[in-house]
Every structure is written in C-alpha cells, then in structure tokens.
Amino acid sequence: MTKPALDNHTALSAAQVAELRHYYYQMVLMRRFEERTNEMYVKAKIGGYCHLNLGEEATIVGLMAALKPEDYIFTNYREHGYILARGVAPGPIMAELFGRETGVSGGRGGSMHLFDVSKGFMGGYAIVGGQVPLAVGAAYALRYQEQPGVVVAQMGDASTNIGAFYESLNLAKLWKCPVLFFIVNNGYGMGSTVEMGSSEPDLWKKGASFRVHGEQVDGTDVLAVRDAVRRLRDHAEATGEPAILDVVSFRFRGHSVIDADRYRDAEEVRQGREQHDPLRHYATWLQDHALADDAWFATLAEQVEREVQEAIDFANAGPDPKIEDIFTYMYASPVPNTPGPEAARRLL
Amino acid sequence: MTKPALDNHTALSAAQVAELRHYYYQMVLMRRFEERTNEMYVKAKIGGYCHLNLGEEATIVGLMAALKPEDYIFTNYREHGYILARGVAPGPIMAELFGRETGVSGGRGGSMHLFDVSKGFMGGYAIVGGQVPLAVGAAYALRYQEQPGVVVAQMGDASTNIGAFYESLNLAKLWKCPVLFFIVNNGYGMGSTVEMGSSEPDLWKKGASFRVHGEQVDGTDVLAVRDAVRRLRDHAEATGEPAILDVVSFRFRGHSVIDADRYRDAEEVRQGREQHDPLRHYATWLQDHALADDAWFATLAEQVEREVQEAIDFANAGPDPKIEDIFTYMYASPVPNTPGPEAARRLL
Amino acid sequence: MTTITYRQALNSTLGEELERDPKVLLMGEEIGIFQGSYRITEGLLQRFGPKRVVDAPIAEEGFVGVAIGAAMLGLRPVVEIMTINFILVAIDQVVNHASKIHYMFGGQVRVPLVIRTPSGGTGQLAATHSQSFENWFAYCPGLKVVAPATPYDAKGLLRAAIRDDDPVIFIESLALYDTKGEVPDEDFVVPIGVAEVKRAGHDVTVVAYSRMTAVALQVAQRLAEEGISVEVVDLRSLRPLDRPTIIASVKKTNRAVVIAEDWYSYGVTAELAATIQEDAFDYLDAPVQRVAGLEVPLPYAKDLSAAAKPSAQSLINAIHRVLHGTRNNHG
Amino acid sequence: MTTITYRQALNSTLGEELERDPKVLLMGEEIGIFQGSYRITEGLLQRFGPKRVVDAPIAEEGFVGVAIGAAMLGLRPVVEIMTINFILVAIDQVVNHASKIHYMFGGQVRVPLVIRTPSGGTGQLAATHSQSFENWFAYCPGLKVVAPATPYDAKGLLRAAIRDDDPVIFIESLALYDTKGEVPDEDFVVPIGVAEVKRAGHDVTVVAYSRMTAVALQVAQRLAEEGISVEVVDLRSLRPLDRPTIIASVKKTNRAVVIAEDWYSYGVTAELAATIQEDAFDYLDAPVQRVAGLEVPLPYAKDLSAAAKPSAQSLINAIHRVLHGTRNNHG
Ligand SMILES: Cc1ncc(C[n+]2csc(CCOP(=O)(O)OP(=O)(O)O)c2C)c(N)n1
Ligand SMILES: Cc1ncc(C[n+]2csc(CCOP(=O)(O)OP(=O)(O)O)c2C)c(N)n1
Ligand SMILES: [Mg+2]
Ligand SMILES: [Mg+2]
C-alpha cells in the first residue's frame, strides 16, 4: 500500500474496525469464490465463457465500500466479484453459473449476465462498452426523477476504445448524469496491452475531449479505491458531474478460464501476482495496524471456505429450468400471437 | 479578413496573382452553382435531399488550394463545392444532381453521393460521421503502400458527437495515418447549436483524449484556411500525425434546400450573411491589394454565369440511365445467380 | 370521429401520452427546437419543456442506450430515429440489450421503450436514405414491431406501444405522413400482434403493411372495377406476426400475393410466403407471389429509383399472375 | 489431397494469400499476439509481421471502416470479427458503405474486402454470444455472403472471397473448426454463388449451410439405414442464392426441409421455403418444412440452451413430417 490510510487507529470505533475487517472478508470470499469457480468450470459444472476477478479484489471491494444502497451498478462480463461484494449471497450467484433456476438470473444469464435488481446490481453485459450508455441512462433516470444516488459504469481498459464509451462521456456531461466511469485497468484486453489499443494510454485523461474529470488510483489498495470513489461519487451526486476513475490492477490469470495466458511472460506474471496481490497487501496492513491477528485470519479462512462450499452445495441442489418454461420472461406485456409453448413443441 | 496575408504584393509573380484570383473565381463559381442548384431544385430538376455550401466558399477553396493531386478527400453530403473546387467540371456535377447517366456518379448517387476517383474525390456520404473511418482507411493505404499524400476527412460540427469520429481519432493516431479531420463548424447541425451537442464546444480540442493536435481557423478567410491546411497537411504527410482543423463558418440558409430555417432568428441570419460573407471579404481584399478591379469582377461574373448555365445545359442534355441498366455496377466481380435483368422483368 | 392526418395522429398521441404519464419522455435528434425533421413532434417542446422533449446530439448508439437504461429504471422513453437508416449505428443497443434484458436477467426489469422511425423511401433519397430494415427487427425475439398504415392504427398502436412494457419498434413511412383518415376522439388502443382485414374479398388475398397497405387498398379498388375481388390483410404488427388472420384469409381466397417495400430476398415477403405455404398449403391454388424491391442499393435517378420500388402496377401484375397461375422464372 | 481441419483450411489459406499478394492484409482483434481467439490466425503474425497482420483495438466500427477505405485504395483487407455478435456495432459501415460504394458511385471504385466471422453458437454462450445474423447480410444487395460447411469449401471459398473484388461476408462456425475433411493440395477455388448437392437422394431434399449441413449429412446417413433417401443441398453461398440448384433438387424429390441455426421467423429458412414454393410449387407433395432456432434470446442453462437450437432430432422429425404430410400447427 502506498500510503497508510490510518495513522491513529486507536481512535477507531468498533464499527470502524468491523468495517475494515469486513473488506478483508469480502476480498477473501471473492478470491476463494473465483478459485472454486475455476475448479467448477474444469469439472464442467459451469459452461460458456467465464471471466474471473482474481487480482481485482481490492478494486471491487473498495468500490462497493464507497457506494450507497441507492446507487446502481452496470458492469461488463467479468462481474462475479461485483455482485458478491454488493452483498448478494454467494449461493444464488454460484447457482447462476451452474445455470440453475435458483440462480440470480434464473439460470438464463450465466456468468456474463448476473443481475439483482433488489441490490441495484443491473448486470452483467458482454458486448464491450455496451453497458456504458445504459449506465448513463440509469443516471439520467435518477436525475429525471430527482432521486438520490449515482450510477457506476464499470468497464475494462480495452473497452475505452469503443465509440459507445465516448458518446457516453459526452451525453453524461451534457445532460448532467451522475455516472462514475470506473475503468478497471488490468493492463490487458485479452492479449493486447493498453498501448496497443489506446493512443492516450493514460486512461484517466480520456475525458479530456468532453470536459469530464478523471483520476487514477491504485487498484490493489482497497482503502485508496474506496476513498477515491467516495469523493467522486459524492461530487457526482451533488452536482450531476460525471467522472472517470482509472483503477490500476493486475490480472492474475488469462483473459478467461480457458485462456492459457501464453502471450504474457511467465516470470512477469509470477512477479505481478506477488507484488500486486491485494489480499497480501491488505492483510499486512491489518496486521501492522493490529486490526487482525493470525487467529482471526485462520478463522476467517475457515469461514470463507465453508461459505463457498455452501454456495456450491446450494448451486448443486438447485433445479435446472424446465424446458417448458423456455418462453417464460419472453415478454413483460403479453400480446397475442407470441411464439409460445406450441412453437416449442412444434420445433423440438 | 483578420490578418492580411500579403504585405508586399509587388513581389508577387504573375502565377501567384493568377492563383489568388483563381480562388475568387472558384468561390464565385461555387456561389452561383449553389444558387442555381437551389433554383433547379425548386423547378424539380433535382430531387432527394440537397444541401448547399453557401457561406462556406472560403472554407472549401482554402482547403482545396492547399491540397496536392496525390491527396484524397472524403466528405459528407454537403459536398457540391468540394468536388467543384477540386477541379471537376461543373457539367457532370450538375448532371449528377439531375440524375443523368452523364453525372459524376452515373446518376446513381445524386447530390449526397458525388464521386470522382480521377481527382481523388472519394465521395459524398450521408450517414453522419460514417465517412471518417473510410478516410482513415485511405490514409492507412497510403502509408501501407508508402505513397505520398494525405487524406481529408471532412465533416460538420454536429458530426463530432458520433462514436465513429472518436474511434477514427484513436486509430489514426495509433496507426500513424496522415488524415486531416476537417470540421466545418457552421454552428449548427440542422437546428441544434454546437453547445447543445458537444460537452466540449471548442471543437479543435476534441483530439485531447487521443493526443491528436487541433487548431481553429476562420473559415471565411480563404488564405487563412489555405495556410493552416498546408501546414497541417505537410506535417501529416511527413510524420503520419493526424490533426484536427476546426473551420468556423456561417451557414447562409437552412440545413437543406427544403428547410425554412425558422428556428434561427431572422435578424441574426441577416447579419451573419453580411458579416461572414467570404466572397465579399475576399473581393475587398483583392481590391485593397490591387489584384482585381471592377472590370475584372464584372467579366468574371459573366464568365461564371455562362459556365453555370452551360453546366445546367449539359445536365439537361444528358440521358437518364436506362431502366435495363439498373443492375449495372451491382458487382465488380460477376458471380452466378446474381439477380439481374430477369429479376427486373419479373418484378416490374 | 375526426379526420386527421397520420402525422397529426402521431403528434396528438405523443402529446396525450406526455400529458397522461409523467414518466413518458421524448428523445431524438432535432425533435425540439427544429420541431422534428418530419414535424411529428411539432409544438411539443413548447408545450412540455426540455425535460420531457429532449433534443439529442447525433449519437444514436449513445442516446438509444441511454433510453434503454432509463427505461430499466422505470421511465418510458419514446425515441425518434430520424429515419431507419440511421438506426444501424445504434442497432447493437436495440438487439443486444433492449430485446434481451427482460429475458436474459430472468424477468427482473422491464424495458418500456418505444423507438419510432420512418422506413422505406420514395422521392430519390438514394441508397443510404431509402432502406427498410423492419425485417431485421422482426427477426429478433424480445422486440415487438408494429407498422401502422392508417391514422387510426397509427394512433391506436402508438398508444399501445407507449403503454406496453416491452421495447417496441414503431415503423412509420414518410409517404404516409400526409394521408388522412378517421380517428375516434376517445381513448382507444390497437392491440399489438393483431392483423386486420382492411378490405374483404374472395379471389385473392394481398398481405401488406405500412405504405404497401395503402397501395394494396388502391389496387383492390381498381381491380374491383375489373371484377376481381381482392382481400387486403394489413399486418399492422410484424412481430408478433398474426399468422392465424393471414391463414384464415388465404384459406378463403386460395391465392395470395405478399408485398413489401424492402428487398426481395430475405425480406418480409419471404416470411409471409413461407408461412402461407406452411399453414395453408392444401388451400393454395397457385404459388404465393412476392412483390418487393429490386435488389440494388437504391439509385438516385428518378426512373431507376421508381423502378426499384414496388408499385401499384407491380402488385397488379402479381395478382394477375397468381390468378392465372403463371409461374415465376428465376432464370 | 490432405486431410485437415476446417481451422487449418482457413489458416493455411490466409497464409497462402498473404504470400501470394502483398496487398492482402489481416486485421482484427487479438489476431496477432494472442494468435486469434479461435486460433484461425495462429502463427501468421510471426510469419508476416505486424504490417500484414494487424491487431486492432476494440473499435469494430472504426476498423471495419478503415478496412473499407483501404480497400477503396486497392488493398485487400481480410477482417476478422471475433464473433458475428460483435458486428452489430460495425454494421453501419458494412451495409451503408461496403455494400453500396461500387454501385452508388457508378462503378468507380471496388471494395475488395473480406469479413470473416463465426456465427451461431453452441455451448451455453448465452444470449449475446450465440446469434446468427447472416440473414441480415444476405438481405443486402452489394454484399456476397458465403458459409462453408467443410474444410474443402472453407479453403476454396476463402480463396475466392479474397480474390473477389466485392465485399464478401464469410460465415464460419465455432463447432466446425475442429471438423476434418480432404482438401486438394493445388490451388483451387469454390465459386461464390453456387450451391452443391453434398449427398444425392430421392425421397426428400434438405437445404442447409454451415454447421447445419454437417447435421444434415449425419441425419441423411442415419435415415438411409431406415430406408429414407435424403438429398442434401449445401447452399455454401447465401447471397447470391443458387435457386436453380435448390429447385432442381426439389423437383426431383418433391419434398423439402430447410434448416438453419438462426431464429425461425424472418430467418434464412423463410427465404428458402418462399423460394421453393415459388419455383417448384407444382412439384411439391407437402409444404416445405422449416427447422430453425426457437424464438428466444438464447438462455444460458444447458438444457434450455440445447433445446433452443435445431438438432439432428428436430431435423429428423421434420423429415418425417414432410414425408407423411403432417401439417404444422401454429396455434
Ligand atoms: C464489441 C465487442 N468486441 C469484442 C468483444 C470480445 N471481447 C470480449 S472481452 C474483450 C477484451 C476486453 O478487455 P478489457 O476491456 O480490458 O476488459 P478485461 O477483460 O481486461 O476485464 C474482447 C475483445 C466483445 N465482447 N464485444
Ligand atoms: C447517423 C446519422 N444520424 C442522423 C442523420 C441525419 N442528419 C443529416 S445531416 C445532420 C446534421 C449534421 O450537422 P453537421 O454535422 O453540423 O453538418 P452540416 O449539415 O451543418 O454541414 C443530421 C442530424 C444522419 N444522416 N446520419
Ligand atoms: Mg483489461
Ligand atoms: Mg453544422
């Protein structure tokens, strides 16, 4: 951690201590959730494309720590950790990855399309940059209805090269939409570096053509991320001014679970994992500030292990959606002549 | 004109004088061509959508004066003046507006889709911003083949809000494509002001997110435009660095010939036409520098009148494309089973 | 009942719905200060102010996405896309988001969005400004696609669309804006997904929608004088497609011509002909005839432009073909 | 002849064409350093360098436009779009520019561009990553659209596409990449616009393309054991559509099933059924049966996902229906 966020921890209330520990809990939970997700994928319990948040734990927990219940979040396809840290139970998330009716999206979405409207977690999108205008639209609706809150448009570094992102910056600024453009800068879009994709590789400067303020923060420092988001979030809420936060992190593995990561130097990856491991950093920090000891870490590890196993058990136990329900959710307002169960019968 | 570009005109060669006079000729030709185009539209000789360059004569002539034969130009739909100033004969241009086989695009394109490959005039596009990536691609091809030249991507102020423009800025910079993003800033996209559409209304700054250099120039000053383009053009050719030129001009009439321009204040328009008339400015300048006198202006007016009339006569005389030729130009490489004349017969 | 134009039907409905529901807002290019490229939104900015009538920059992908996101939070945006040709830059948002959000996320949020846009083209608008893409949208589950042909249906379907909780693509036609018809004064809706027999007949069924319904009705009138009785089925909705109404008509007349302004191959008429042969095969006395656009980027020149689009005459020819059993020849 | 995979056929052809013509270049996301998302471009960056094998940012609209512009100046770009789902953000460039430039400007420049992309989807890729849009491209005059089903056709059609002076949309399939087949060692092309009878038969014609051709051939094999003789017509090109080959087959067998992986309504099978009823009406003993995808955004859950896509079994059912004259019921 670059700067210890805490100088005089003796002044901390019990609630504050609990909160600081809770961040660590969330980071470990995410770590183990993703590791076991990888395992479940290999066991063919999970299918499709599957992208993990390993290495991005501080980025995500820091973000969620700063958001309020009235805020909304739109993400890309690498979002397991986001919905977890937003407070959705691990069971229904794992169940979604398993494609169960008990999953957060009823098994219809899968890894890339997690959703929980009750938590303001608005998905899980897989067209690069496509979620960004949606997030601006949600912020637009907040303003229109004079509601509190802001909206987070999460995206990857390589996604900042697509037109939808730029159009969104312009519209958000023009229409005073309180959006935080949250760029998870893990240095790669699949195998491409930031420099290969962006003529302006300082991603926080990409608001310059739109008068949108930008900042960079160390994404392996959970407190730094939290504090930066808090500041930008509150400013956005108060003024309707959007902002960019360029959150630098390190991608621990390949782009997705099936990517062998051959294009990165093995040594570079090994070092990166060591130097940029957000959990290790934060654990040390907690210890240095006497906020946690070995016993606490050990108990926590056990607890998380159990919780993730319970999530897997929950997912395993859940029923598959029934084929006769394939047209359920098709339309919100039913109208005549919609293809329905007969069409299913007929084609199958 | 803000700054007289000429202090000691006695030093001018005959060729230089001729050139300075030629600019004026081109501007008058454009003015009359467009005025008569409007008349022909009202007479239903011309159909479809039709956008005039009235008020933009200095912008266009200044641009073309700076370009070299090896350069390419891609424009939007408001392009009559560009192809004219590039040196294409008025007859085939007017014939295209009339939809004749003798038109520059064989009558297939019309007002919005003029083209003359022999002059590097690469169209005439009507999807806002869509021509911009094409221009970058042409510049890409020049570099790939190690050819001299640059490419102009002409567009309007309101077109700077679409994603294709931003993606183009990034690609051009990243791939070292010698493109000049030539923004004709006439203050309006139909009825919308620049401020309504762009959170950064200083359009020359829109390269800031891409490390693309930008400048602004007075589009009613033919010499200023020429000099700015020359500089940016030569730099682009030498280095592969793209640039933005924000060329400020005044739109004399409505957006297209059928737009009554009701949303603009009549007095503002009247004043604008007076203050920002590029022809009047340049005529004064020529007189002030003793480069032209009343007799010259009078002769020129007559000559232009005749030329435009000849263009109209040429257009009138041209044959309409034959219906049996409707599938001509369909494919460059013929393949079996293409819908052809039989399909025409069958459907008609 | 009052006689109004198709444009007035749209304009008044937008005004009424803005009045009725504060969550309804209009968004689009030049719909406010300019009063709408085709004056569909005339006067509405003045009446409802810039919060409800939003002039958008030329950034279709962006503002269509914004409208979808806003709809997910409960607003009911009615977006104008100046003409359907310009929706291509925004189609990713429509197809990959608007059409899928309700289903893909297990029914958790709705997307009550309307996208209004004129399709097709007459009057030499050339290759990029004369296209029809309603078949593309009709192809996509999750969307509803309507295409009214009369002021009555325009009003009734626009109301239904705005009140519907799913994304509705609302197809208009430049050539219909000035056409007139009777419209009830009271609140009514035309149900989405239901076709209408606009004229009864017994010799041949013509299936059409939007401007081609108007052409079909003219042709039916003309052919009546020749003693040919044409039944005109106006689809009104392309998705869902009201197959029962089409099939019932063809089972009665035993002959069908299907017409659309779009390109011939892979266009709307393909689905119509396929559907009819599928569900009314034994009732058909001749193959279903398709009438559609020539497969060229629409040329500008007047004669070519006219020749490339289906016309009353091409419909009449097809009706004669189907009545006399003349075969097509794709040669 | 050598037996290679569909992937190898594509990869080797790209290499050969890069070798043959310095104006050919490859462009796309992750095709270089990453070696291609589906390894179609493996080894080519190493062999030809970054000038010929260009890793592009995620800006499909931009780089597809760049490729079109470069093609107008004589280069011959072969663009990879990672999957067809991502072409929606670039479709404006393809449809409003690539398809129209030659015609709209009176034949002054050509657009020798190939866009390669896999369509369809198996394996729970969910709603936004499993779609088929080849019908959209096939709808557009000015484009050519091919969709090979075998390594032989993949090689022959890719060569033809790269050497063709028009924009060609080259449709691949993830599920075919590992399939094997014999391919001649010498230079050959498969002509664009020409279908092939991949298996002769006399009881029923199955018309298919891409992965569905492979399914049809399996089914034909299985049904042969039951004594049903299936003729399989592999379209290979969707635009131009080889109607004569389809019609000749149906005139022989008198029964047809058409199959595609895309959605049922307004999909490729609509055009095929419409065409057959149009040109072989009197030869048909039963309505043409369509087999296609269920009209839902593809759900992720394994069983639902599988149920929504056409299968060997659904094809067999359709063949039985068409042989025994069972009628559809759209209810
Ligand atoms: C429009 C579009 N193009 C391409 C893809 C394929 N794709 C999925 S993720 C990805 C890389 C994105 O990288 P980045 O934005 O940095 O996010 P990260 O995966 O590193 O979190 C690509 C190219 C896509 N989903 N959508
Ligand atoms: C993608 C797209 N959206 C909308 C339009 C309709 N349209 C044509 S011109 C225009 C205004 C463009 O203004 P500007 O770029 O300033 O150019 P100007 O006409 O002033 O020269 C609009 C909205 C279009 N052609 N393409
Ligand atoms: Mg990344
Ligand atoms: Mg303008």
PDB file of C-alpha atoms in Angstrom, chain A residues 85-187:
ATOM      1  CA  ALA A  85     -19.256  -7.509  -2.871  1.00  0.00           C
ATOM      2  CA  ARG A  86     -22.525  -5.700  -3.388  1.00  0.00           C
ATOM      3  CA  GLY A  87     -23.962  -8.072  -0.839  1.00  0.00           C
ATOM      4  CA  VAL A  88     -25.738 -10.715  -2.882  1.00  0.00           C
ATOM      5  CA  ALA A  89     -25.462 -14.170  -1.317  1.00  0.00           C
ATOM      6  CA  PRO A  90     -22.849 -16.462  -2.898  1.00  0.00           C
ATOM      7  CA  GLY A  91     -25.315 -19.335  -3.324  1.00  0.00           C
ATOM      8  CA  PRO A  92     -27.584 -17.771  -5.962  1.00  0.00           C
ATOM      9  CA  ILE A  93     -24.517 -16.402  -7.766  1.00  0.00           C
ATOM     10  CA  MET A  94     -22.894 -19.824  -7.997  1.00  0.00           C
ATOM     11  CA  ALA A  95     -26.301 -21.259  -8.921  1.00  0.00           C
ATOM     12  CA  GLU A  96     -26.401 -18.852 -11.855  1.00  0.00           C
ATOM     13  CA  LEU A  97     -23.008 -20.039 -13.001  1.00  0.00           C
ATOM     14  CA  PHE A  98     -24.394 -23.571 -12.807  1.00  0.00           C
ATOM     15  CA  GLY A  99     -27.404 -22.479 -14.867  1.00  0.00           C
ATOM     16  CA  ARG A 100     -29.970 -23.241 -12.179  1.00  0.00           C
ATOM     17  CA  GLU A 101     -33.457 -21.856 -11.746  1.00  0.00           C
ATOM     18  CA  THR A 102     -32.237 -20.676  -8.313  1.00  0.00           C
ATOM     19  CA  GLY A 103     -29.539 -18.504  -9.882  1.00  0.00           C
ATOM     20  CA  VAL A 104     -29.671 -14.718  -9.665  1.00  0.00           C
ATOM     21  CA  SER A 105     -30.897 -14.543 -13.270  1.00  0.00           C
ATOM     22  CA  GLY A 106     -32.950 -17.729 -13.109  1.00  0.00           C
ATOM     23  CA  GLY A 107     -30.242 -19.611 -14.969  1.00  0.00           C
ATOM     24  CA  ARG A 108     -30.988 -17.624 -18.122  1.00  0.00           C
ATOM     25  CA  GLY A 109     -27.942 -15.378 -17.939  1.00  0.00           C
ATOM     26  CA  GLY A 110     -24.919 -17.320 -16.767  1.00  0.00           C
ATOM     27  CA  SER A 111     -21.518 -16.000 -15.784  1.00  0.00           C
ATOM     28  CA  MET A 112     -21.634 -12.929 -18.035  1.00  0.00           C
ATOM     29  CA  HIS A 113     -25.176 -11.869 -17.159  1.00  0.00           C
ATOM     30  CA  LEU A 114     -25.595 -11.739 -13.385  1.00  0.00           C
ATOM     31  CA  PHE A 115     -28.309  -9.422 -12.093  1.00  0.00           C
ATOM     32  CA  ASP A 116     -30.023  -8.474  -8.864  1.00  0.00           C
ATOM     33  CA  VAL A 117     -32.349  -5.543  -9.108  1.00  0.00           C
ATOM     34  CA  SER A 118     -33.001  -5.552  -5.353  1.00  0.00           C
ATOM     35  CA  LYS A 119     -29.370  -4.558  -4.821  1.00  0.00           C
ATOM     36  CA  GLY A 120     -29.196  -2.137  -7.709  1.00  0.00           C
ATOM     37  CA  PHE A 121     -26.925  -4.575  -9.484  1.00  0.00           C
ATOM     38  CA  MET A 122     -28.080  -4.061 -13.058  1.00  0.00           C
ATOM     39  CA  GLY A 123     -25.995  -6.681 -14.908  1.00  0.00           C
ATOM     40  CA  GLY A 124     -23.603  -8.252 -16.393  1.00  0.00           C
ATOM     41  CA  TYR A 125     -23.193  -7.302 -20.158  1.00  0.00           C
ATOM     42  CA  ALA A 126     -20.965  -8.901 -22.720  1.00  0.00           C
ATOM     43  CA  ILE A 127     -20.777  -6.526 -25.652  1.00  0.00           C
ATOM     44  CA  VAL A 128     -17.690  -4.475 -24.948  1.00  0.00           C
ATOM     45  CA  GLY A 129     -18.686  -0.926 -23.957  1.00  0.00           C
ATOM     46  CA  GLY A 130     -22.373  -1.641 -24.439  1.00  0.00           C
ATOM     47  CA  GLN A 131     -23.197  -1.294 -20.754  1.00  0.00           C
ATOM     48  CA  VAL A 132     -21.852   2.235 -20.616  1.00  0.00           C
ATOM     49  CA  PRO A 133     -24.754   4.074 -22.297  1.00  0.00           C
ATOM     50  CA  LEU A 134     -27.153   2.011 -20.189  1.00  0.00           C
ATOM     51  CA  ALA A 135     -25.451   3.263 -17.052  1.00  0.00           C
ATOM     52  CA  VAL A 136     -25.717   6.847 -18.270  1.00  0.00           C
ATOM     53  CA  GLY A 137     -29.402   6.178 -18.897  1.00  0.00           C
ATOM     54  CA  ALA A 138     -29.911   4.954 -15.356  1.00  0.00           C
ATOM     55  CA  ALA A 139     -28.210   8.082 -14.060  1.00  0.00           C
ATOM     56  CA  TYR A 140     -30.438  10.086 -16.364  1.00  0.00           C
ATOM     57  CA  ALA A 141     -33.479   8.443 -14.791  1.00  0.00           C
ATOM     58  CA  LEU A 142     -32.234   9.261 -11.294  1.00  0.00           C
ATOM     59  CA  ARG A 143     -31.914  12.924 -12.231  1.00  0.00           C
ATOM     60  CA  TYR A 144     -35.229  12.934 -14.076  1.00  0.00           C
ATOM     61  CA  GLN A 145     -36.985  11.595 -11.024  1.00  0.00           C
ATOM     62  CA  GLU A 146     -34.945  13.745  -8.652  1.00  0.00           C
ATOM     63  CA  GLN A 147     -33.742  10.712  -6.771  1.00  0.00           C
ATOM     64  CA  PRO A 148     -30.509  10.486  -4.823  1.00  0.00           C
ATOM     65  CA  GLY A 149     -27.748   8.125  -5.906  1.00  0.00           C
ATOM     66  CA  VAL A 150     -25.210   7.692  -8.646  1.00  0.00           C
ATOM     67  CA  VAL A 151     -24.526   5.019 -11.212  1.00  0.00           C
ATOM     68  CA  VAL A 152     -21.308   3.131 -11.789  1.00  0.00           C
ATOM     69  CA  ALA A 153     -20.381   2.215 -15.335  1.00  0.00           C
ATOM     70  CA  GLN A 154     -17.702  -0.419 -14.868  1.00  0.00           C
ATOM     71  CA  MET A 155     -15.584  -1.365 -17.865  1.00  0.00           C
ATOM     72  CA  GLY A 156     -12.133  -2.663 -18.781  1.00  0.00           C
ATOM     73  CA  ASP A 157      -9.144  -0.741 -20.081  1.00  0.00           C
ATOM     74  CA  ALA A 158      -9.518  -2.062 -23.633  1.00  0.00           C
ATOM     75  CA  SER A 159     -13.188  -1.127 -23.651  1.00  0.00           C
ATOM     76  CA  THR A 160     -12.254   2.544 -23.601  1.00  0.00           C
ATOM     77  CA  ASN A 161     -11.562   2.361 -27.344  1.00  0.00           C
ATOM     78  CA  ILE A 162     -15.108   1.803 -28.487  1.00  0.00           C
ATOM     79  CA  GLY A 163     -17.421   4.552 -29.689  1.00  0.00           C
ATOM     80  CA  ALA A 164     -20.155   3.872 -27.155  1.00  0.00           C
ATOM     81  CA  PHE A 165     -17.802   4.954 -24.381  1.00  0.00           C
ATOM     82  CA  TYR A 166     -17.076   8.317 -25.974  1.00  0.00           C
ATOM     83  CA  GLU A 167     -20.679   9.012 -26.844  1.00  0.00           C
ATOM     84  CA  SER A 168     -21.494   8.220 -23.223  1.00  0.00           C
ATOM     85  CA  LEU A 169     -18.921  10.653 -21.869  1.00  0.00           C
ATOM     86  CA  ASN A 170     -20.412  13.396 -23.985  1.00  0.00           C
ATOM     87  CA  LEU A 171     -24.018  12.646 -23.077  1.00  0.00           C
ATOM     88  CA  ALA A 172     -23.277  12.240 -19.375  1.00  0.00           C
ATOM     89  CA  LYS A 173     -21.522  15.581 -19.230  1.00  0.00           C
ATOM     90  CA  LEU A 174     -24.049  17.358 -21.428  1.00  0.00           C
ATOM     91  CA  TRP A 175     -27.076  16.053 -19.571  1.00  0.00           C
ATOM     92  CA  LYS A 176     -25.572  16.161 -16.079  1.00  0.00           C
ATOM     93  CA  CYS A 177     -25.852  12.486 -15.353  1.00  0.00           C
ATOM     94  CA  PRO A 178     -24.158  11.371 -12.125  1.00  0.00           C
ATOM     95  CA  VAL A 179     -22.119   8.493 -13.522  1.00  0.00           C
ATOM     96  CA  LEU A 180     -18.783   7.193 -12.434  1.00  0.00           C
ATOM     97  CA  PHE A 181     -16.875   5.684 -15.343  1.00  0.00           C
ATOM     98  CA  PHE A 182     -14.994   3.019 -13.447  1.00  0.00           C
ATOM     99  CA  ILE A 183     -12.179   1.706 -15.643  1.00  0.00           C
ATOM    100  CA  VAL A 184     -10.625  -1.495 -14.383  1.00  0.00           C
ATOM    101  CA  ASN A 185      -7.204  -1.070 -15.858  1.00  0.00           C
ATOM    102  CA  ASN A 186      -5.690  -4.529 -15.630  1.00  0.00           C
ATOM    103  CA  GLY A 187      -3.327  -3.678 -18.443  1.00  0.00           C
TER     104      GLY A 187
END
